Structures are given as structure tokens and as C-alpha cells.
mmCIF file of C-alpha atoms and ligand atoms in Angstrom:
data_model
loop_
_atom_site.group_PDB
_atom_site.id
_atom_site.type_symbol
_atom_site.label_atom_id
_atom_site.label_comp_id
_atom_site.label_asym_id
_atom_site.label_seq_id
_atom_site.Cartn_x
_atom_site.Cartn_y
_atom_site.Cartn_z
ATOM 1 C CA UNK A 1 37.933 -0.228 -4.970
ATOM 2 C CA UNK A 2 36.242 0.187 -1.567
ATOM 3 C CA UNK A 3 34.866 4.127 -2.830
ATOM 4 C CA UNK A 4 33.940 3.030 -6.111
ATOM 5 C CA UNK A 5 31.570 0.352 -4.669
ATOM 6 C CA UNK A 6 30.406 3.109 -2.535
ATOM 7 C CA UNK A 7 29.867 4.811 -5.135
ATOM 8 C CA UNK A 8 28.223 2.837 -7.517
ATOM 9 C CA UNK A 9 25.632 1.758 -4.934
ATOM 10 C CA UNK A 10 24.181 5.167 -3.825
ATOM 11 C CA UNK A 11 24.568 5.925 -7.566
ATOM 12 C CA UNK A 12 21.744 3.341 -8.313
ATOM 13 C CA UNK A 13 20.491 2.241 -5.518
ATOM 14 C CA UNK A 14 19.017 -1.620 -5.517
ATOM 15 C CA UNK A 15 15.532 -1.279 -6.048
ATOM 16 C CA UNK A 16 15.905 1.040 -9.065
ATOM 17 C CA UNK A 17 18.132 -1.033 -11.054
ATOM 18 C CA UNK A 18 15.570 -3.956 -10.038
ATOM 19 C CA UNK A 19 12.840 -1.587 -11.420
ATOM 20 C CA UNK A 20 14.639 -1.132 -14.554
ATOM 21 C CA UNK A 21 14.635 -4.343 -15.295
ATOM 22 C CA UNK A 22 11.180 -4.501 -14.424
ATOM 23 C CA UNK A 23 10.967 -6.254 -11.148
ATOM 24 C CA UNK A 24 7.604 -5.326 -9.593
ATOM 25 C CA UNK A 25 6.714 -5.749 -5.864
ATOM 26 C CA UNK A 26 4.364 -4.667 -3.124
ATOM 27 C CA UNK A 27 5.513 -2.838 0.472
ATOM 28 C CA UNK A 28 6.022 -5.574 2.547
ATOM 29 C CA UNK A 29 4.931 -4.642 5.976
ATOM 30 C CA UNK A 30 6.181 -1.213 7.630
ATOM 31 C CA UNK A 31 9.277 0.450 6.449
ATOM 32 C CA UNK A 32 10.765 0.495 3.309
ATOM 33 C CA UNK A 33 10.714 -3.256 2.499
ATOM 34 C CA UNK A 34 9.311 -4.997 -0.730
ATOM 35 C CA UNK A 35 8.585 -8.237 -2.088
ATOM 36 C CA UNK A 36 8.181 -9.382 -5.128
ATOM 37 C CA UNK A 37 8.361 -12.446 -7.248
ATOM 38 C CA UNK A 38 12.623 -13.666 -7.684
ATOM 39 C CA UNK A 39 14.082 -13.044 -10.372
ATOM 40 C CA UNK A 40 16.477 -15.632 -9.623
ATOM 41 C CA UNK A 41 14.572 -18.639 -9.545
ATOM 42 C CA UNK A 42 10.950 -19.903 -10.972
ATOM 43 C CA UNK A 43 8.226 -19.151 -8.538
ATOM 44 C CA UNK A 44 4.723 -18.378 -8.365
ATOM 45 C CA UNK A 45 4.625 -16.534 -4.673
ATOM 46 C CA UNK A 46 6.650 -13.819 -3.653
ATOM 47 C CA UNK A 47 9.498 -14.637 -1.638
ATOM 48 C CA UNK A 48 12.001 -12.387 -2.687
ATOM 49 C CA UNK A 49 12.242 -9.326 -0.444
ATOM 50 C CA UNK A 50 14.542 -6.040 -0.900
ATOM 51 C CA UNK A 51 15.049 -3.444 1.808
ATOM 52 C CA UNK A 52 15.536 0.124 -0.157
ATOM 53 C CA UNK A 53 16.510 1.391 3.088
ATOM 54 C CA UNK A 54 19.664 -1.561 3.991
ATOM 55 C CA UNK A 55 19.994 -1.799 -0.275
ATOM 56 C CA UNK A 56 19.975 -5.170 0.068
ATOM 57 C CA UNK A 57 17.431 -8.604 -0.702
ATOM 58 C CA UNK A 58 17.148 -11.872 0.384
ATOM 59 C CA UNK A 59 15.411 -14.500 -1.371
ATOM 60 C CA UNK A 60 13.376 -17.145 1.061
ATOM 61 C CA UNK A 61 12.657 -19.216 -2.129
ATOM 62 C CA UNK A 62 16.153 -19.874 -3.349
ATOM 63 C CA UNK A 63 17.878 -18.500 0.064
ATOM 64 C CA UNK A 64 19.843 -15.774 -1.810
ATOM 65 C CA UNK A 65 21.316 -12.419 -0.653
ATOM 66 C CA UNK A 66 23.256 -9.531 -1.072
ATOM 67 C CA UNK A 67 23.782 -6.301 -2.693
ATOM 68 C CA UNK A 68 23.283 -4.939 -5.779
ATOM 69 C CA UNK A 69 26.654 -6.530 -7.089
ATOM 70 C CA UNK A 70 26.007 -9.690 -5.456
ATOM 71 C CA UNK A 71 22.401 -9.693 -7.374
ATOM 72 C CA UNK A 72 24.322 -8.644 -10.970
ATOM 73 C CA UNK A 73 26.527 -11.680 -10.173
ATOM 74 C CA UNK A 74 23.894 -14.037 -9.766
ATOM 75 C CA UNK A 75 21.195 -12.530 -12.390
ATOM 76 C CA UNK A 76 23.826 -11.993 -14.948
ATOM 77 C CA UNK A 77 26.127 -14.969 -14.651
ATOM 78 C CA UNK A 78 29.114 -12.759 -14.062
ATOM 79 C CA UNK A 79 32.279 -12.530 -11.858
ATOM 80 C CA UNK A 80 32.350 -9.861 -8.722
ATOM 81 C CA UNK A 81 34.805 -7.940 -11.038
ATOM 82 C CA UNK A 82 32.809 -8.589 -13.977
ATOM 83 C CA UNK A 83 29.305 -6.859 -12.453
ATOM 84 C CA UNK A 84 31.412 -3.973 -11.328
ATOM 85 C CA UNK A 85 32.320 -3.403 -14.763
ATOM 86 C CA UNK A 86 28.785 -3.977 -15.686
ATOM 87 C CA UNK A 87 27.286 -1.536 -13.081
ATOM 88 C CA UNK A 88 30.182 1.385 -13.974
ATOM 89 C CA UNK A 89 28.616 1.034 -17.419
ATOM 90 C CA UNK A 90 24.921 1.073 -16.551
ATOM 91 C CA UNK A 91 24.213 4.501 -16.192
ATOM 92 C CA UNK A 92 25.506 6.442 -18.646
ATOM 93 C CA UNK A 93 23.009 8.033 -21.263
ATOM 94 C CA UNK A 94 22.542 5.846 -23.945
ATOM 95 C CA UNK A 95 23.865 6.541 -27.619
ATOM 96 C CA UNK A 96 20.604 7.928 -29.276
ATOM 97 C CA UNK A 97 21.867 6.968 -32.651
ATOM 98 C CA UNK A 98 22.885 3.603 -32.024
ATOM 99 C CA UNK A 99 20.099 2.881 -30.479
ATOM 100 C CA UNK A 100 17.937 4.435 -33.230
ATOM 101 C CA UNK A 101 20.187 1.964 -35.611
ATOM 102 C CA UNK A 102 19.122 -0.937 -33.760
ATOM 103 C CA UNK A 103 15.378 -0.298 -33.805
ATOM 104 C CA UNK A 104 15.908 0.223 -37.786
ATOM 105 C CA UNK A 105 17.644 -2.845 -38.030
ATOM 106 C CA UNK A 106 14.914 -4.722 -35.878
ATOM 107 C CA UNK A 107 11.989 -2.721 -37.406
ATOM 108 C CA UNK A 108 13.237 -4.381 -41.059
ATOM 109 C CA UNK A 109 13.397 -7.693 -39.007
ATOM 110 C CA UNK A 110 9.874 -7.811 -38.141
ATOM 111 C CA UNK A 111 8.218 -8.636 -42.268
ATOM 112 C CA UNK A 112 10.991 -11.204 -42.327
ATOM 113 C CA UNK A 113 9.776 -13.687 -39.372
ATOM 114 C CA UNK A 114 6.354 -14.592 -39.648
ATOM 115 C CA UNK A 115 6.394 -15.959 -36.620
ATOM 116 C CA UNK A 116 6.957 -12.247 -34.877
ATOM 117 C CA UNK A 117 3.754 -10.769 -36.399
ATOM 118 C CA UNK A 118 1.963 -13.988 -35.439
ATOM 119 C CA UNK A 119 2.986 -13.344 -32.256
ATOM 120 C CA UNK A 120 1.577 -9.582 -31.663
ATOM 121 C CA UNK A 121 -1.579 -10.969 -34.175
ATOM 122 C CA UNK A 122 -2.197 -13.252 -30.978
ATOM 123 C CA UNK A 123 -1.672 -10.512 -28.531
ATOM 124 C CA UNK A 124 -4.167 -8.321 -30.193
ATOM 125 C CA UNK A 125 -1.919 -6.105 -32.165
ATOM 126 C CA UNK A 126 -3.139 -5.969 -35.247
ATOM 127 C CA UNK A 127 -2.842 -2.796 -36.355
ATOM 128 C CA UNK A 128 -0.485 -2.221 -39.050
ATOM 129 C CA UNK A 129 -0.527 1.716 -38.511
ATOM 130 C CA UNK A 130 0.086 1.191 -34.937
ATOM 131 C CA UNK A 131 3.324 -1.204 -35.388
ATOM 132 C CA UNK A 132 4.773 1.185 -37.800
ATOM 133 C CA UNK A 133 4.284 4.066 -35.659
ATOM 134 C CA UNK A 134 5.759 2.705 -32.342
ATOM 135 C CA UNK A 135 7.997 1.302 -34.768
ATOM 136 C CA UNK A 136 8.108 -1.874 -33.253
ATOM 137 C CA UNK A 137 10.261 -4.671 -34.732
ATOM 138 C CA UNK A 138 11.835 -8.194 -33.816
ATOM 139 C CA UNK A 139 15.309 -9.209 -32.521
ATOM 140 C CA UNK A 140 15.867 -12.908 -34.419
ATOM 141 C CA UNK A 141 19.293 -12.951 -31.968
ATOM 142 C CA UNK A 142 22.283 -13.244 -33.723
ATOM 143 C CA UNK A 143 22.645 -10.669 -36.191
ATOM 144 C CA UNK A 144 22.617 -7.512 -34.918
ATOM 145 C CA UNK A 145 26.049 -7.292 -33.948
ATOM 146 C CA UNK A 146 27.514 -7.936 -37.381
ATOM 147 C CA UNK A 147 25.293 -5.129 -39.057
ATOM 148 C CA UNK A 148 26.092 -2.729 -36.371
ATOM 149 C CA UNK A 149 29.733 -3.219 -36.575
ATOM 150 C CA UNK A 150 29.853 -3.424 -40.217
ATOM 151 C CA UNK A 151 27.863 0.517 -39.523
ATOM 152 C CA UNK A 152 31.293 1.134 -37.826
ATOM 153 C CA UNK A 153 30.519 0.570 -34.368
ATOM 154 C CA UNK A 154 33.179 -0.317 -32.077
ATOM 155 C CA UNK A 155 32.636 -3.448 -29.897
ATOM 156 C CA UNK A 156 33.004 -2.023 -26.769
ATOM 157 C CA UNK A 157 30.097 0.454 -27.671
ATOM 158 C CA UNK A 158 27.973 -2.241 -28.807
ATOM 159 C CA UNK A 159 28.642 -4.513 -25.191
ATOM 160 C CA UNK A 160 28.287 -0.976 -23.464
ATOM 161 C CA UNK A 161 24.922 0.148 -24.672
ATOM 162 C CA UNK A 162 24.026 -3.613 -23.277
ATOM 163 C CA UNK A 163 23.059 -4.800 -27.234
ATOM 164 C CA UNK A 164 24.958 -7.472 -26.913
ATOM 165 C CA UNK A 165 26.491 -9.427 -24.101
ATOM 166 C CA UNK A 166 29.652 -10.111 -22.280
ATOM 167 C CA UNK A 167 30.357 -13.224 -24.243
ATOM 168 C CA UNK A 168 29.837 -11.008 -27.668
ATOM 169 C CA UNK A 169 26.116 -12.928 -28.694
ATOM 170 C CA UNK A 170 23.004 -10.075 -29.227
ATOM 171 C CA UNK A 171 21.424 -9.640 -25.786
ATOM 172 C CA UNK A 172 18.336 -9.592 -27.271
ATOM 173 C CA UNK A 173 16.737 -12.632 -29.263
ATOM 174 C CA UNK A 174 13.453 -14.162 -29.529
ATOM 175 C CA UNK A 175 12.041 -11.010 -28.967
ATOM 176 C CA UNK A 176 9.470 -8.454 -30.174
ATOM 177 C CA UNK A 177 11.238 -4.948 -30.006
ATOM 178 C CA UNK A 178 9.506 -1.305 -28.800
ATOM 179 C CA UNK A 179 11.350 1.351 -28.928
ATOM 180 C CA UNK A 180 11.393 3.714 -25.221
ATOM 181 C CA UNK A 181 11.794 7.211 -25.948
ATOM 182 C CA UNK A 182 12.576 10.192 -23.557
ATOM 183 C CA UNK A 183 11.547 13.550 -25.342
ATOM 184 C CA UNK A 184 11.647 12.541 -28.704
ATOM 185 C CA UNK A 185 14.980 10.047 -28.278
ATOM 186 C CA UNK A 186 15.664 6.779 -28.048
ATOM 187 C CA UNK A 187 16.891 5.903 -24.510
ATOM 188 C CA UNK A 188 16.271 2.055 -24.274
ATOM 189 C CA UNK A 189 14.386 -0.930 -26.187
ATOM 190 C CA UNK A 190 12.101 -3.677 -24.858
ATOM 191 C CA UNK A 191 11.993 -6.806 -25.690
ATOM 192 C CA UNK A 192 9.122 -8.593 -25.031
ATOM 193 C CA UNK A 193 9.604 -12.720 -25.255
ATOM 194 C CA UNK A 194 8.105 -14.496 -28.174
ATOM 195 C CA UNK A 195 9.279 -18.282 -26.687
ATOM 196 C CA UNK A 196 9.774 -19.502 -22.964
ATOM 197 C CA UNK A 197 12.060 -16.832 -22.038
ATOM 198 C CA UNK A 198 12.077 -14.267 -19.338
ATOM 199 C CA UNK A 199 9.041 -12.355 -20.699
ATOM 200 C CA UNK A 200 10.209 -8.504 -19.892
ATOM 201 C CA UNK A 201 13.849 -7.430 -20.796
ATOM 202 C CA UNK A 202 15.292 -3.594 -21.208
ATOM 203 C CA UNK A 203 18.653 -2.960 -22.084
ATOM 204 C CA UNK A 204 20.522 -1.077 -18.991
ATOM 205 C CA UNK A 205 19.499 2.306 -17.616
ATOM 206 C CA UNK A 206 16.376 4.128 -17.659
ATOM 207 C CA UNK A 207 13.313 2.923 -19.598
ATOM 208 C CA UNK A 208 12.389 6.148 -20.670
ATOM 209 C CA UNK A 209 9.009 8.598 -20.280
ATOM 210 C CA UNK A 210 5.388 7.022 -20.463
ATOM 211 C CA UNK A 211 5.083 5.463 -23.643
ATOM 212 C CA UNK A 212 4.470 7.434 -26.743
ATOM 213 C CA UNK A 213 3.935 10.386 -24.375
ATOM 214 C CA UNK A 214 4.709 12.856 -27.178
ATOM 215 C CA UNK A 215 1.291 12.260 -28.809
ATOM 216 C CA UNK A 216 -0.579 11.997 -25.676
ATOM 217 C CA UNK A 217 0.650 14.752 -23.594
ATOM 218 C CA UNK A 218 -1.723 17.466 -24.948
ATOM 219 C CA UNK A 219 -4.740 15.429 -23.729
ATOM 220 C CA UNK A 220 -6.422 17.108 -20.698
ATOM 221 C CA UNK A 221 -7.572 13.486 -19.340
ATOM 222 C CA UNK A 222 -5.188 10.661 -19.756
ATOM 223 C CA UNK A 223 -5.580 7.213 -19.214
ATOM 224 C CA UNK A 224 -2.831 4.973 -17.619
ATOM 225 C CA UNK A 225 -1.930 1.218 -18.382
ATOM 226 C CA UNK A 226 1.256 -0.839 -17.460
ATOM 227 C CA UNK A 227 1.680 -2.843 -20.646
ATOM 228 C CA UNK A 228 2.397 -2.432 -23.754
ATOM 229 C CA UNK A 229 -0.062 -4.795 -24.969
ATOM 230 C CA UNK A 230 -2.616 -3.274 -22.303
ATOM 231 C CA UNK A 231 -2.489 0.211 -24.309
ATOM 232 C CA UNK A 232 -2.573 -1.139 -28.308
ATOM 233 C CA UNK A 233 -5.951 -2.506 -27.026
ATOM 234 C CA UNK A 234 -6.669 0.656 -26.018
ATOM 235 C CA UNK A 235 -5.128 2.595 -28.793
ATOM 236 C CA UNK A 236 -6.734 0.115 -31.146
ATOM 237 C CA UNK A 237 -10.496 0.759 -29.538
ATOM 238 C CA UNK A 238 -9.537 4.824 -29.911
ATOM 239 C CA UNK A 239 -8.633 5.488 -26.907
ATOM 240 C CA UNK A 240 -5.702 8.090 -28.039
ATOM 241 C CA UNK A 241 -5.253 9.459 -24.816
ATOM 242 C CA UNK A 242 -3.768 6.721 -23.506
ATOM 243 C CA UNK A 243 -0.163 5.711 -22.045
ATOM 244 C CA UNK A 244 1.809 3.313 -20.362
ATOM 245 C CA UNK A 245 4.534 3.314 -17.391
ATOM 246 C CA UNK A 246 6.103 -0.369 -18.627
ATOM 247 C CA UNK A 247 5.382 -2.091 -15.078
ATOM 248 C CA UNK A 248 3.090 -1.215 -12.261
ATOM 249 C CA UNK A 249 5.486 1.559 -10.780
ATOM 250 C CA UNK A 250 6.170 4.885 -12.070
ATOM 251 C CA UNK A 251 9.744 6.223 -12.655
ATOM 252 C CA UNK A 252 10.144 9.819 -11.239
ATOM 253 C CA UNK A 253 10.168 11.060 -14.558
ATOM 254 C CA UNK A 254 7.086 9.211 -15.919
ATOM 255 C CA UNK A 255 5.447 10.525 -12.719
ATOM 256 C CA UNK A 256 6.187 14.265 -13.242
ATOM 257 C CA UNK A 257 5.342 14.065 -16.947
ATOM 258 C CA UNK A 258 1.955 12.885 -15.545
ATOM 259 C CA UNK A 259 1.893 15.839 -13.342
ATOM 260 C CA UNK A 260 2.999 18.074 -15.889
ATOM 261 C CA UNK A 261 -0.114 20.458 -16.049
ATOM 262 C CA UNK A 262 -3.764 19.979 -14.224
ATOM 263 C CA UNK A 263 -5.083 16.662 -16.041
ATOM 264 C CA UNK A 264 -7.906 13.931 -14.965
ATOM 265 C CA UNK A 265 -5.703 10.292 -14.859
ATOM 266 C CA UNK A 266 -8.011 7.095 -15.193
ATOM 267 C CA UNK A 267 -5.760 4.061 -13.472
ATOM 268 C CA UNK A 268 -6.541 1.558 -15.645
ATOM 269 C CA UNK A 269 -3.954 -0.948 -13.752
ATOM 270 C CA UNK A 270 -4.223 -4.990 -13.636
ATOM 271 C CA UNK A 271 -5.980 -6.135 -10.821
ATOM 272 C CA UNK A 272 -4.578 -9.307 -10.092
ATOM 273 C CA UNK A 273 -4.984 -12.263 -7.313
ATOM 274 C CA UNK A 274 -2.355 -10.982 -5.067
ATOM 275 C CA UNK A 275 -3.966 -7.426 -4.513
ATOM 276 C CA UNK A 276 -0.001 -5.542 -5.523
ATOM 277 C CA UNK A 277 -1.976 -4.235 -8.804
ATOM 278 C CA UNK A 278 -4.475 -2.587 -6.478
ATOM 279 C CA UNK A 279 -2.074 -1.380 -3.550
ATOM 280 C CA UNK A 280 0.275 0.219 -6.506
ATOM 281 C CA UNK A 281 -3.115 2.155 -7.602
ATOM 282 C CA UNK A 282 -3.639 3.163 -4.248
ATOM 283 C CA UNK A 283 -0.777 4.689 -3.590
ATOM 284 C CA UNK A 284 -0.375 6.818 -6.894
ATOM 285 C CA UNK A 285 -3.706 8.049 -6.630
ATOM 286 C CA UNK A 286 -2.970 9.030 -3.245
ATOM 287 C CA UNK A 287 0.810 10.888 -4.606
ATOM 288 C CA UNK A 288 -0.935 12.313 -7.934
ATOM 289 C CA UNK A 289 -3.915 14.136 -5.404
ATOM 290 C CA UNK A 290 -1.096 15.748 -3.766
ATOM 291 C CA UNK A 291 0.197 16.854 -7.006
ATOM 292 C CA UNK A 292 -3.319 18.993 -8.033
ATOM 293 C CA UNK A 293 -4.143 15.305 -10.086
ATOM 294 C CA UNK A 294 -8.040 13.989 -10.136
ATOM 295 C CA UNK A 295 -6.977 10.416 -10.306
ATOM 296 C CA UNK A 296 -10.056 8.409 -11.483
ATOM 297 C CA UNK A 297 -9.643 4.626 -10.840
ATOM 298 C CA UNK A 298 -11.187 2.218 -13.636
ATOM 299 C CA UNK A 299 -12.584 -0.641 -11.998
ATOM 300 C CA UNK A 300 -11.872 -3.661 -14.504
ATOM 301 C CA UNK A 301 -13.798 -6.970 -13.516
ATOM 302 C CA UNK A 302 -11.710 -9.125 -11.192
ATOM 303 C CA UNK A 303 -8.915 -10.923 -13.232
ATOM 304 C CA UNK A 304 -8.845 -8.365 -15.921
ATOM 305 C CA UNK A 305 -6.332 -6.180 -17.475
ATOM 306 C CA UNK A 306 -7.415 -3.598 -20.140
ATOM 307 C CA UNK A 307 -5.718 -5.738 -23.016
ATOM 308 C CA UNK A 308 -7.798 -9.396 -21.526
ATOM 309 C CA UNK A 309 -10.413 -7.038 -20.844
ATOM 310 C CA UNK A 310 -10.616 -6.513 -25.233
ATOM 311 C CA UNK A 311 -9.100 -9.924 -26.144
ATOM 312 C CA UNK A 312 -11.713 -11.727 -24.556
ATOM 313 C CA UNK A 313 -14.924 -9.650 -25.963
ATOM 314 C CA UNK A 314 -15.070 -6.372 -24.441
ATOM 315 C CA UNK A 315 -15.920 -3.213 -26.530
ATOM 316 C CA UNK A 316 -15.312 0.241 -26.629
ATOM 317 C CA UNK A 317 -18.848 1.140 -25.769
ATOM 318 C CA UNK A 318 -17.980 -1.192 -22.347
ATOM 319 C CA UNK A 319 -14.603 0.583 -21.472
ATOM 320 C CA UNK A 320 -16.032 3.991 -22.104
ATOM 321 C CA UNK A 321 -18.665 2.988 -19.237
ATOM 322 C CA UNK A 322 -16.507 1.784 -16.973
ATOM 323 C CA UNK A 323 -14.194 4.991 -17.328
ATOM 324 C CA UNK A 324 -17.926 7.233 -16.474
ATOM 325 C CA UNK A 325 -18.340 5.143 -13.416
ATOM 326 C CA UNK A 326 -14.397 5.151 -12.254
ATOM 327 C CA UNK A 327 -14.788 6.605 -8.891
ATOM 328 C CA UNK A 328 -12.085 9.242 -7.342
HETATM 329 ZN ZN1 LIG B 401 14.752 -16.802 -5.280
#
């Protein structure tokens, strides 16, 4: 028991798994320390730190701390043995097909709850074209799990892939699915809150490339967005040559399919009140220079992402100018 704890914690270390699940934080002094908002409890400023270096966090919000199986424990309501389980499981590639079953099934979903395209209608996807080509679709909750297994799915598949949960319900409800791809498969699905849950969820393990990087690799200049919703706006204006990295840090991967041949990259990343939007910018520019990367950065006005940046008036004629004037 003692090696296989080893194990599983140098096998993913802390931070990564709280990247995966979309945890975002800012260096927190010198070192390799971050902070970020808990995912453990409700708050507005940053109190939860994690040292990458120790693999460990403490919370001065909620005053918890640990490891990476004492974080499973508390995040995912399970026992010490339980998490173990659950961390042995996380890594593994995903089953393509099932997972390309499951974004069927949720794709059908989507015409048959108003309420999920009145929910991307309000985020400023509008686009019919655009939905059906991410093929993005809606998780009701509660009915995934019978059509998989009546597709002959075993159980244990289903509550390994992370589709549905330890206590046998579908992990994801109440959600508006996209489907993450990794060269041309899918490798994980994100479900983006409709109601008062947790807004970002991903099933276990990687969250795939930049999104819909297939289409957008062949573009000598590339622009760069965290959100999903951040890039439709974009997409929607015509800005084609745009991706996303799902959260405000790059995998490895997404960051060497960035760096995959000599490109231009316009940062178009939120700039928010806490300054980690702008530090995160920093940085990249800073690794993709080092790379043989011209990283431009767009300079939204304060407050703005690139999808409030359209929802709230701004043109393509305006975001065109402000990628001309992005200084190096
Ligand atoms: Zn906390």
C-alpha cells in the first residue's frame, strides 16, 4: 500500500490533477507555490495554496490540508480507500468510443431541452453551424447510464471513464457538453453548468489539445482564448484562427502544439481584478519567445474577456484593431 501511494503521487502529481479539473492559480511568492481560489469551500479571495514542490495544499479559508488523496477525499466525498481507487483509475487513456457514444447521446440531448440552447443563446452561441460542428450537446443527468449500458457497456467501464459516479448516478447533469479531442479523438468532455453548480467540470485525465486545434493548426498566426465561450465569440465574428487552452494555463501538450512550427500567437487572455489573468500572459509569452514564438498580447479594456468584450457591443472591426496594436 505504502509504494502504490508512492506511486500514484509522482504519477500525477497535485497540481496537475488540480489543473485537470480546472483549478487556476497565480505563483504565490518565490518557489513553486500557488494560490488559487478553494475548491473546497465558497470564496471570493484566494486562500487556497498548493506547493508543487512538497505536493501538498492548505486551505486558510476552510483550514484544510493534505495530499492529493486527502484532497480526492474531501472534493469527492469519498473514503481514503475509496480515492485510491479513484486515483488508480484516473489516468488511464480514455475509451475513444465510449466517449464518442456519450457525446452522441448528449449531442441528441441538446434539441430536446430548450432550456440548454437558451442557455448558450444567452452566452452568445448562436450559431447553429458552430454547435453542430464542436458537436456540443447537453447532459439532462440521469439517463446516460441506462443508454450506455443498454449499448453493452459494462458498469465498471462506465464508473471508470468517470461518466458516472461512485454511487452509480451520471456524473454529469445540468450541463452543456463539448467534446475535448486529442488528434482527432475524443479524450474527455466538459461540462459547463447551466444552474448553480460548480461551473467547470471534466471527466478524469487529460483535457485534451487546444480546442478544435485540427482546423486551426494550419494558420500561420493564431489567436489564444481560455474559454470556450471566449472563442465562439470569436469564431462567430470570423476569427477562424482561433483556439482555446480550457483555463488560463497550458497543458504541455497544448503548449507544444502551439509551438509546433514558427507562428505569431495573439494572448487574448481575461484580464481580471486580481492581475493572475495578466501574470499567466506574462509568463507564456515569456516560455513561447524561447520557443522561436512572436507572442503578441491583445490588450482587452480592463474587465474584459474576448466573449464580454462581443456580448456587450464590441465588433469585429474593434477586435481586429486591437489585435494591430497588440504589442510584443
Ligand atoms: Zn477552503
Amino acid at each position: 500500500m505504502g509504494e502504490d501511494l508512492k506511486e500514484i503521487k509522482e504519477r500525477l502529481p497535485l497540481l496537475d490533477y488540480l489543473q485537470q479539473q480546472n483549478w487556476t492559480a497565480r505563483p504565490a511568492g518565490h518557489g513553486l507555490e500557488f494560490v488559487g481560489l478553494c475548491p473546497l469551500h465558497p470564496e471570493t479571495r484566494p486562500s487556497f495554496y498548493v506547493n508543487a514542490h512538497k505536493n501538498l495544499f492548505y486551505c486558510h479559508g476552510c483550514g484544510q490540508g493534505g495530499d492529493l488523496i486527502r484532497f480526492v477525499e474531501l472534493s469527492q466525498h469519498l473514503s481514503f480507500r475509496q480515492s485510491l481507487t479513484y486515483l488508480e483509475q484516473h489516468s488511464p487513456p480514455p475509451d475513444a468510443a465510449l466517449l464518442g457514444q456519450a457525446a452522441a447521446f448528449y449531442q441528441r440531448q441538446l434539441d430536446r431541452y430548450p432550456e440548454a440552447r437558451r442557455y448558450l443563446e444567452q452566452r452568445g452561441l448562436h450559431d447553429p453551424a458552430l454547435i453542430e460542428e464542436w458537436q456540443i450537446g447537453y447532459a439532462p443527468g440521469g439517463s446516460l447510464r441506462r443508454h450506455l449500458l443498454a449499448q453493452g457497456y459494462s458498469f465498471d467501464l462506465l464508473q471508470r471513464t468517470g461518466l458516472v459516479n461512485p454511487r452509480g448516478h451520471d456524473a454529469l447533469y445540468q450541463r452543456v457538453i463539448f467534446p475535448c479531442c486529442q488528434d482527432g479523438r475524443i479524450v474527455n468532455l466538459y461540462g459547463r453548468s447551466t444552474g448553480g453548480a460548480f461551473a467547470h467540470r471534466f471527466l478524469p485525465g487529460s483535457k485534451g489539445g487546444l480546442f478544435a486545434w485540427e482546423s486551426v493548426r494550419h494558420f500561420p498566426t493564431v489567436i489564444l482564448v481560455e474559454g470556450l465561450f471566449d472563442l465562439a465569440s470569436l469564431w462567430q465574428a470570423g476569427f477562424r484562427h482561433a483556439t482555446c487552452s480550457l483555463g488560463t494555463h497550458l497543458t504541455l501538450n497544448q503548449f507544444r502544439q502551439l509551438c509546433d512550427r514558427p507562428r505569431t500567437v495573439y494572448l487574448a487572455l481575461d484580464v481580471d481584478v486580481n492581475g493572475s489573468g495578466q501574470q499567466a500572459a506574462q509568463e507564456l509569452a515569456h516560455r513561447l519567445r524561447t520557443e522561436g514564438i512572436t507572442p503578441r498580447r491583445v490588450l482587452l479594456p480592463p474587465g474584459h474577456d474576448p466573449h464580454s468584450f462581443f456580448v456587450q457591443g464590441g465588433d469585429a472591426r474593434q477586435f481586429q484593431s486591437l489585435l494591430e496594436g497588440a504589442p510584443l
